[in-house]
Tab-separated table of C-alpha atoms and ligand atoms in Angstrom:
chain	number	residue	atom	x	y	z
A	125	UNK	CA	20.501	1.307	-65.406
A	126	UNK	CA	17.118	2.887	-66.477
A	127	UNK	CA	13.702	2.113	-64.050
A	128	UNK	CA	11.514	0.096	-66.376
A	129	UNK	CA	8.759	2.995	-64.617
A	130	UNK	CA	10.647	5.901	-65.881
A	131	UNK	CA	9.128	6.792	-68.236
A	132	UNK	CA	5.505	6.197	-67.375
A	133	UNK	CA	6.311	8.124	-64.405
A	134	UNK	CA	7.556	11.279	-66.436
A	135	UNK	CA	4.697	10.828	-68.212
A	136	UNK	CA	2.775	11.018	-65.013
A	137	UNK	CA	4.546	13.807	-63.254
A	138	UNK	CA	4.045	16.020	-67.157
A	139	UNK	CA	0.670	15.638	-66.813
A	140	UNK	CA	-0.523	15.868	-63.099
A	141	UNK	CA	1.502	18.715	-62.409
A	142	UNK	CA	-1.012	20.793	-61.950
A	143	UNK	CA	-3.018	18.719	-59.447
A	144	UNK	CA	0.918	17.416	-57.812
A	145	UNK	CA	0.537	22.027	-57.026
A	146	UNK	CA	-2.421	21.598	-54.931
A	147	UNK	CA	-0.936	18.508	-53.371
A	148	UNK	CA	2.448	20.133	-52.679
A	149	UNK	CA	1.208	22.529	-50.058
A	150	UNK	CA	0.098	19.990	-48.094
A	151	UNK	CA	2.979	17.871	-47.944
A	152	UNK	CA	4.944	21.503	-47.576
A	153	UNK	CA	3.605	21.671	-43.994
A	154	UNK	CA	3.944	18.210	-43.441
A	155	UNK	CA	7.438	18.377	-44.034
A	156	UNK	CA	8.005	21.666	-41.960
A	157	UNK	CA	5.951	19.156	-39.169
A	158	UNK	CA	8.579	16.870	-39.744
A	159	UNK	CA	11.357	19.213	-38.646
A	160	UNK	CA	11.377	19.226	-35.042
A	161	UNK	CA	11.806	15.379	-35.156
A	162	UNK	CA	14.988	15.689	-37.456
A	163	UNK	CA	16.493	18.519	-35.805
A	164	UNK	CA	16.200	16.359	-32.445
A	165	UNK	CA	18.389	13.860	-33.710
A	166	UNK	CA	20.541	15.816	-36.546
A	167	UNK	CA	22.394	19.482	-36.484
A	168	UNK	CA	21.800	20.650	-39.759
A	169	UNK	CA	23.755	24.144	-40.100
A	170	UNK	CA	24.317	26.892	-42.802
A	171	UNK	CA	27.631	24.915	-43.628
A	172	UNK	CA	25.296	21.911	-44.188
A	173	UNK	CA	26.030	20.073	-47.488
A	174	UNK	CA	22.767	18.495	-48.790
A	175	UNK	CA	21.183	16.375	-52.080
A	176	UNK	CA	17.931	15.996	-52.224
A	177	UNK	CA	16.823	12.873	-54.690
A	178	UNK	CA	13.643	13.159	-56.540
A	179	UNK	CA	13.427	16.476	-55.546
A	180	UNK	CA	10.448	17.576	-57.651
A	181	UNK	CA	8.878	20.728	-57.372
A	182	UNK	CA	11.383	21.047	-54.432
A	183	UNK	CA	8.635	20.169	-51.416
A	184	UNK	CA	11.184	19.071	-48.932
A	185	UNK	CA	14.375	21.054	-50.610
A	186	UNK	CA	12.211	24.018	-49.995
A	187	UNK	CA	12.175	23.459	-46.070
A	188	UNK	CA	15.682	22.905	-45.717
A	189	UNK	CA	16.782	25.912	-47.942
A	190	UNK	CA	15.363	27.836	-44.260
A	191	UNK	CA	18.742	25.831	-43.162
A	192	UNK	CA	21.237	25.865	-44.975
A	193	UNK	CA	21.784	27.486	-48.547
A	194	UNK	CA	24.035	24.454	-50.209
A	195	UNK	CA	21.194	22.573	-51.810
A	196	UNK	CA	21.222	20.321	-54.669
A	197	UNK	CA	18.254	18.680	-55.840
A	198	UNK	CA	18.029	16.045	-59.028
A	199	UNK	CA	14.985	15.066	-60.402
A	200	UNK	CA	13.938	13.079	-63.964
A	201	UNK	CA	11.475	15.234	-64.633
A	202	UNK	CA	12.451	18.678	-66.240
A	203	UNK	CA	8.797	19.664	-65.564
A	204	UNK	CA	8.681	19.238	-62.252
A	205	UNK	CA	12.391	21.283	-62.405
A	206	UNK	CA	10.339	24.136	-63.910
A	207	UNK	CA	8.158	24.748	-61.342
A	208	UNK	CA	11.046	23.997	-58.753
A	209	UNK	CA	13.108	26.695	-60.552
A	210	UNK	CA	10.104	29.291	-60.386
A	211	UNK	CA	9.892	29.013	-56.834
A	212	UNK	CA	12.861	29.035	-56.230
A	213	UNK	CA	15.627	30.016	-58.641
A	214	UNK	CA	18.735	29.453	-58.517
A	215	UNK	CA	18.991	29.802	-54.618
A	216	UNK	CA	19.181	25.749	-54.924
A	217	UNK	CA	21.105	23.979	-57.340
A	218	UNK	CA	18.432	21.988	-59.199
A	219	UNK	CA	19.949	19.406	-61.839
A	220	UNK	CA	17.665	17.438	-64.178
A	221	UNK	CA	19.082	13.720	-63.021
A	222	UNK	CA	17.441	10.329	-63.008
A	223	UNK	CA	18.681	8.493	-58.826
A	224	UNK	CA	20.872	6.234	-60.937
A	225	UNK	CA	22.707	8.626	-61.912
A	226	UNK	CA	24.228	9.663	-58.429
A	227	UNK	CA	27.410	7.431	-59.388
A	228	UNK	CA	27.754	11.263	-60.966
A	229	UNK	CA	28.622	12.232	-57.746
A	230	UNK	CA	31.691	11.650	-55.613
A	231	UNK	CA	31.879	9.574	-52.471
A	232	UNK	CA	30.835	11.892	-49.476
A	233	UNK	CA	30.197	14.751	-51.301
A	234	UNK	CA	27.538	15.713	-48.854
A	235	UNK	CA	26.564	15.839	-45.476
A	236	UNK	CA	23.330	14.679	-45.859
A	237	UNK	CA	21.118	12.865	-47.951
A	238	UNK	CA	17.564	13.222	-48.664
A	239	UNK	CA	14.692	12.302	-50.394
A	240	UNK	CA	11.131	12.641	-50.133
A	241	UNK	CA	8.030	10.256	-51.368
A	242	UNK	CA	10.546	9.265	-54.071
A	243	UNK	CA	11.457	5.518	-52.966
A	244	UNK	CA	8.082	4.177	-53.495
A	245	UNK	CA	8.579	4.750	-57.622
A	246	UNK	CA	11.343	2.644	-57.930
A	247	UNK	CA	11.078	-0.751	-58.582
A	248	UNK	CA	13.054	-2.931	-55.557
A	249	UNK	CA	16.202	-3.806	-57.567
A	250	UNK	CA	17.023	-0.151	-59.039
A	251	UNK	CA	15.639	1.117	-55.194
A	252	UNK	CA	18.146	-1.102	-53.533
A	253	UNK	CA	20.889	0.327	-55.792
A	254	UNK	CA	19.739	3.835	-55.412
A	255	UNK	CA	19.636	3.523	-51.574
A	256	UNK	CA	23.721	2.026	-51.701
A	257	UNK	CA	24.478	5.097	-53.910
A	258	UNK	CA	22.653	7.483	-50.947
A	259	UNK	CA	24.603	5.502	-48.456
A	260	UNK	CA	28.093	6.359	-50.662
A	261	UNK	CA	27.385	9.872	-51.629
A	262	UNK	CA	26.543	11.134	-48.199
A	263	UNK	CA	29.269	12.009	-45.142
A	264	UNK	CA	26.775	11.606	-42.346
A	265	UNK	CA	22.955	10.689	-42.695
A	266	UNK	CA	20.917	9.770	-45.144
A	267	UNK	CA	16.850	11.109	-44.604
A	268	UNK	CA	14.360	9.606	-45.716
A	269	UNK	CA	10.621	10.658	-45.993
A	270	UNK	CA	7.993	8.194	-47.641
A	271	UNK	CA	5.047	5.894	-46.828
A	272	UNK	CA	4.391	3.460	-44.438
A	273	UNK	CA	3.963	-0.511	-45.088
A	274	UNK	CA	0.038	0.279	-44.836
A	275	UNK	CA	-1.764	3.348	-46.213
A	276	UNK	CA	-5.412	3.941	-47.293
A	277	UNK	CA	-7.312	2.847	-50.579
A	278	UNK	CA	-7.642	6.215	-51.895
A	279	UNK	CA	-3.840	6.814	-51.298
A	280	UNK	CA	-3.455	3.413	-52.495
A	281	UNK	CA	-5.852	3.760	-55.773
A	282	UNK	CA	-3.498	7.069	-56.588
A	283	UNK	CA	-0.380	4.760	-56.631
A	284	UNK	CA	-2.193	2.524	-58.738
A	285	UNK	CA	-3.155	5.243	-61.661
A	286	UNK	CA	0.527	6.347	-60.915
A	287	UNK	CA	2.042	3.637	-61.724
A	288	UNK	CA	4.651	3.393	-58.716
A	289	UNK	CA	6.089	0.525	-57.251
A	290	UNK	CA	3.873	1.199	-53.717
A	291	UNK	CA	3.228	-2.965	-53.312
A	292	UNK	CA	6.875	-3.494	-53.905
A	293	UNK	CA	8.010	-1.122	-51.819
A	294	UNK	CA	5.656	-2.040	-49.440
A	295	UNK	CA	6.904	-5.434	-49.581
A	296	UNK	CA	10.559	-5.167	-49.508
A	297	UNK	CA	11.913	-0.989	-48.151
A	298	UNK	CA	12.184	-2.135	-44.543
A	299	UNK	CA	14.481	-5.393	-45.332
A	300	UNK	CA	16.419	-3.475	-47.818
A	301	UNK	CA	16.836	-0.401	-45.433
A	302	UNK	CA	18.488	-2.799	-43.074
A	303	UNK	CA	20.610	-4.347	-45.621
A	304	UNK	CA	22.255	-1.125	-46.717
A	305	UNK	CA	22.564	1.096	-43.343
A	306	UNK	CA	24.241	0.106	-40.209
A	307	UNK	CA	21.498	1.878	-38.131
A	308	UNK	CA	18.014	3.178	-38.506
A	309	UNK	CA	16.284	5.821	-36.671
A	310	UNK	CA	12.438	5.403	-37.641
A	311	UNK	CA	10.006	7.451	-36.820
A	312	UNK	CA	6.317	7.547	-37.573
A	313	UNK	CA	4.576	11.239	-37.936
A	314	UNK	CA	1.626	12.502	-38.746
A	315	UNK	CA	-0.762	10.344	-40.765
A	316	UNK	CA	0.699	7.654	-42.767
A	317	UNK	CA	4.309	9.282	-43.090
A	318	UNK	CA	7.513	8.061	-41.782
A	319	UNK	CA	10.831	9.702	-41.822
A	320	UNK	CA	13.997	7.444	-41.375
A	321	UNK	CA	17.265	8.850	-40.475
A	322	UNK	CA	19.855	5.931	-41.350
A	323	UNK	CA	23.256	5.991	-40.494
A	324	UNK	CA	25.895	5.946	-43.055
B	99	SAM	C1	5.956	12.512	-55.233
B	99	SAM	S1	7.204	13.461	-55.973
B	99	SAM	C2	8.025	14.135	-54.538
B	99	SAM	C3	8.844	15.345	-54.860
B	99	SAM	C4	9.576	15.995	-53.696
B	99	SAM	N1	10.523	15.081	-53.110
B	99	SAM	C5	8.627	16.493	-52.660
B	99	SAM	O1	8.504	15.819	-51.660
B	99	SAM	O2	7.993	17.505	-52.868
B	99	SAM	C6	8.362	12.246	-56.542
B	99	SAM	C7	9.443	12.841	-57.407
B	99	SAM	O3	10.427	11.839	-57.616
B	99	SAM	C8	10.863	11.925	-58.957
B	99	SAM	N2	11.440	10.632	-59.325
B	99	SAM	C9	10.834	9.421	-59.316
B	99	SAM	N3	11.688	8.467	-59.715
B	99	SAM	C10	12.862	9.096	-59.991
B	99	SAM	C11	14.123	8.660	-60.461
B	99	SAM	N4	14.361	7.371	-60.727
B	99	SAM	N5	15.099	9.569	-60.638
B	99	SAM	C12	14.863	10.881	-60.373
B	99	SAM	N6	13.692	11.364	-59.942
B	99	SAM	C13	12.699	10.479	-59.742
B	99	SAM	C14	9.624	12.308	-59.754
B	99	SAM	O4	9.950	12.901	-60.989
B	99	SAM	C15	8.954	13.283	-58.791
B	99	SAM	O5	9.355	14.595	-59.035
């Protein structure tokens, strides 16, 4: 099952990888902001077992390699897996993988689940089967970083040249959050990003 936004969106990610660099180190120490939150609610050890989906230039895989060392992170885009792989080699297992593609993976293969600003590409029918595959693959939580329901017209505009699925998303994430995971755990930080630790 391929997103109808794939490729548009590996189109996207080719070309604005140089301006997604500048962008990254921001939501680098956003995510390392986010940390204290998690690691309230979740252990995360250097046994710790995790995929990261849509893991890009490997923002949030990044972080948690400072955890644990048994990383993998999939993404569609091999260029964004370039500049992953520069940074950081093959200290995490980077595999070039579109989401749909987890059915790769066995059931509970890892402890947790992750994925970072990824959710909001998909359109809601491949997201909602993407989400069930996060909810299979993963032994205890799956974590989820993206946008709120609201954000700003710039942020907004950038969607829009993008491509994503941001109104969708907007529309239908919550309701299909609940559908898939027993429990929730959301919690709002910094400005306009919200990190969900579901239940499996
Ligand atoms: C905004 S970037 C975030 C990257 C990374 N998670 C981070 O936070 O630094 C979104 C990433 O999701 C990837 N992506 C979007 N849809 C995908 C799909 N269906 N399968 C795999 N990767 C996808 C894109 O290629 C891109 O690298």
């Amino acid at each position: 099952m391929q997103d109808d936004g794939a490729e548009r969106l590996k189109k996207f990610y080719k070309w604005g990888l140089p301006f997604y660099k500048v962008v990254n180190k921001k939501m680098r120490s956003d995510y390392r902001k986010s940390m204290p939150l998690l690691l309230k609610r979740i252990e995360i050890s250097n046994n710790t077992t995790i995929l990261d989906v849509g893991t890009g230039t490997g923002g949030l895989a990044g972080i948690l390699l400072e955890y644990t060392a048994h990383i993998t992170g999939i993404d569609f885009s091999p260029e964004m897996l370039n500049e992953a792989r520069i940074s950081y080699g093959s200290k995490i297992n980077f595999r070039n993988l579109a989401a749909h593609e987890l059915t790769q993976f066995e059931t509970a293969s890892f402890d947790l689940v992750t994925t970072a600003f990824c959710l909001h590409d998909m359109n809601d029918e491949y997201r909602l089967n993407v989400l069930q595959q996060m909810r299979r693959v993963a032994r205890e939580k799956v974590i989820i970083i993206d946008f709120p329901q609201n954000i700003n017209p710039i942020a907004r505009f950038v969607e829009f040249l993008e491509g994503s699925f941001y109104k969708e998303y907007a529309n239908s994430f919550e309701d299909q959050l609940t559908s898939v995971f027993p429990k929730i755990d959301k919690i709002a930080f910094l400005k306009e990003k919200v990190l969900y630790i579901c239940d499996v």
